[in-house]
Short mmCIF file of N, CA and C in Angstrom, two decimals:
data_model
loop_
_atom_site.label_atom_id
_atom_site.label_comp_id
_atom_site.label_asym_id
_atom_site.label_seq_id
_atom_site.Cartn_x
_atom_site.Cartn_y
_atom_site.Cartn_z
N UNK A 79 86.76 106.09 106.90
CA UNK A 79 88.15 105.41 105.91
C UNK A 79 89.57 104.96 106.00
N UNK A 80 89.91 104.06 105.59
CA UNK A 80 91.01 102.96 105.99
C UNK A 80 92.47 103.83 105.50
N UNK A 81 93.44 103.50 106.28
CA UNK A 81 94.58 104.08 105.78
C UNK A 81 95.04 102.66 104.58
N UNK A 82 95.93 103.23 104.65
CA UNK A 82 96.71 102.74 103.23
C UNK A 82 97.19 100.75 103.69
N UNK A 83 97.77 101.52 104.54
CA UNK A 83 98.20 99.73 105.30
C UNK A 83 96.70 98.79 105.85
N UNK A 84 95.70 99.61 106.03
CA UNK A 84 94.29 98.85 106.26
C UNK A 84 94.14 98.19 105.22
N UNK A 85 94.03 98.71 104.08
CA UNK A 85 93.54 98.62 103.38
C UNK A 85 94.72 97.28 102.63
N UNK A 86 95.35 97.21 102.53
CA UNK A 86 96.66 96.15 101.90
C UNK A 86 96.23 95.29 102.74
N UNK A 87 96.21 94.97 104.26
CA UNK A 87 95.52 94.02 104.60
C UNK A 87 94.31 93.38 104.55
N UNK A 88 93.21 94.09 103.85
CA UNK A 88 91.89 93.52 103.96
C UNK A 88 91.84 93.33 102.14
N UNK A 89 92.93 93.63 101.90
CA UNK A 89 92.88 92.79 100.43
C UNK A 89 93.83 91.60 100.51
N UNK A 90 94.82 91.19 101.32
CA UNK A 90 95.38 89.90 101.21
C UNK A 90 94.08 88.90 102.29
N UNK A 91 93.23 90.02 103.55
CA UNK A 91 91.82 88.86 103.75
C UNK A 91 91.51 88.33 102.60
N UNK A 92 90.88 89.59 101.91
CA UNK A 92 90.11 88.80 100.49
C UNK A 92 90.53 87.46 99.70
N UNK A 93 91.82 88.16 100.07
CA UNK A 93 92.42 86.68 99.20
C UNK A 93 92.25 85.46 99.53
N UNK A 94 91.96 85.93 100.84
CA UNK A 94 91.77 83.94 101.34
C UNK A 94 92.80 83.91 102.28
N UNK A 95 93.62 84.38 102.54
CA UNK A 95 95.28 84.67 103.62
C UNK A 95 95.18 84.81 104.51
N UNK A 96 95.83 83.73 105.57
CA UNK A 96 95.38 83.11 106.82
C UNK A 96 96.20 84.58 107.64
N UNK A 97 95.75 84.94 108.81
CA UNK A 97 96.45 85.64 109.53
C UNK A 97 98.22 85.60 109.16
N UNK A 98 98.93 84.95 109.62
CA UNK A 98 100.33 84.71 109.68
C UNK A 98 100.61 84.51 108.33
N UNK A 99 99.60 83.95 106.85
CA UNK A 99 100.50 84.58 105.70
C UNK A 99 100.43 86.42 105.67
N UNK A 100 99.36 87.20 105.69
CA UNK A 100 99.36 88.61 105.63
C UNK A 100 100.93 88.84 106.55
N UNK A 101 100.90 88.66 107.79
CA UNK A 101 102.15 89.06 108.15
C UNK A 101 103.33 88.75 107.78
N UNK A 102 103.30 87.54 107.20
CA UNK A 102 104.82 87.53 106.51
C UNK A 102 104.60 88.81 104.99
N UNK A 103 103.91 88.53 104.43
CA UNK A 103 103.42 89.22 103.14
C UNK A 103 103.19 90.22 103.33
N UNK A 104 103.29 91.20 104.34
CA UNK A 104 103.52 93.01 104.93
C UNK A 104 104.60 93.04 106.13
N UNK A 105 105.05 92.19 106.36
CA UNK A 105 106.62 92.11 107.32
C UNK A 105 106.30 92.36 108.56
N UNK A 106 104.94 92.02 108.89
CA UNK A 106 104.54 93.15 110.48
C UNK A 106 104.41 91.39 111.15
N UNK A 107 104.20 91.58 112.78
CA UNK A 107 104.03 90.32 113.41
C UNK A 107 102.77 90.19 113.09
N UNK A 108 102.04 88.90 113.83
CA UNK A 108 100.99 88.14 113.53
C UNK A 108 99.67 89.39 114.20
N UNK A 109 100.46 89.48 115.55
CA UNK A 109 99.43 89.87 116.36
C UNK A 109 99.29 91.66 115.89
N UNK A 110 100.29 92.16 114.63
CA UNK A 110 99.57 93.50 114.77
C UNK A 110 98.63 93.18 113.78
N UNK A 111 98.77 92.06 112.63
CA UNK A 111 97.51 91.82 111.79
C UNK A 111 96.36 91.60 112.67
N UNK A 112 96.07 91.05 113.71
CA UNK A 112 95.01 91.20 114.08
C UNK A 112 94.35 92.59 115.10
N UNK A 113 95.50 93.48 115.42
CA UNK A 113 95.30 94.22 115.13
C UNK A 113 94.58 95.44 114.59
N UNK A 114 95.23 95.17 113.11
CA UNK A 114 94.43 96.11 111.80
C UNK A 114 93.46 95.64 111.60
N UNK A 115 93.07 94.04 112.23
CA UNK A 115 91.56 93.52 111.86
C UNK A 115 90.74 94.07 112.59
N UNK A 116 90.77 94.26 113.68
CA UNK A 116 89.74 94.58 115.07
C UNK A 116 89.81 96.15 114.63
N UNK A 117 90.33 96.97 114.36
CA UNK A 117 90.27 98.44 113.81
C UNK A 117 89.36 98.44 112.42
N UNK A 118 89.84 97.41 112.26
CA UNK A 118 89.01 97.98 110.20
C UNK A 118 87.72 97.15 110.52
N UNK A 119 86.89 96.33 111.22
CA UNK A 119 86.27 95.98 111.48
C UNK A 119 85.53 96.92 112.50
N UNK A 120 85.80 98.19 113.14
CA UNK A 120 85.16 98.67 114.07
C UNK A 120 84.76 99.38 113.45
N UNK A 121 85.80 100.14 112.10
CA UNK A 121 85.41 101.14 111.25
C UNK A 121 84.63 101.27 110.34
N UNK A 122 84.41 99.37 110.30
CA UNK A 122 83.51 99.03 109.05
C UNK A 122 81.84 98.71 109.67
N UNK A 123 82.11 98.81 111.24
CA UNK A 123 80.63 97.88 111.80
C UNK A 123 80.35 96.58 111.70
N UNK A 124 81.38 96.02 111.30
CA UNK A 124 81.65 95.10 111.26
C UNK A 124 81.56 93.67 112.92
N UNK A 125 80.94 92.98 113.07
CA UNK A 125 80.62 92.56 113.79
C UNK A 125 81.04 91.08 114.35
N UNK A 126 81.84 90.87 115.05
CA UNK A 126 82.61 89.52 114.99
C UNK A 126 81.62 88.39 115.40
#
């Protein structure tokens, strides 16, 4: 199950936004976006 913040990150990703655009929109650092994506991919069993 994804957290609300993880869902926000996924929604932005699906809309085609870059990590930097996601960071600006959610007012977090780009590094934090990358950390969220890492956790999301692990939770969903997605390999990179």
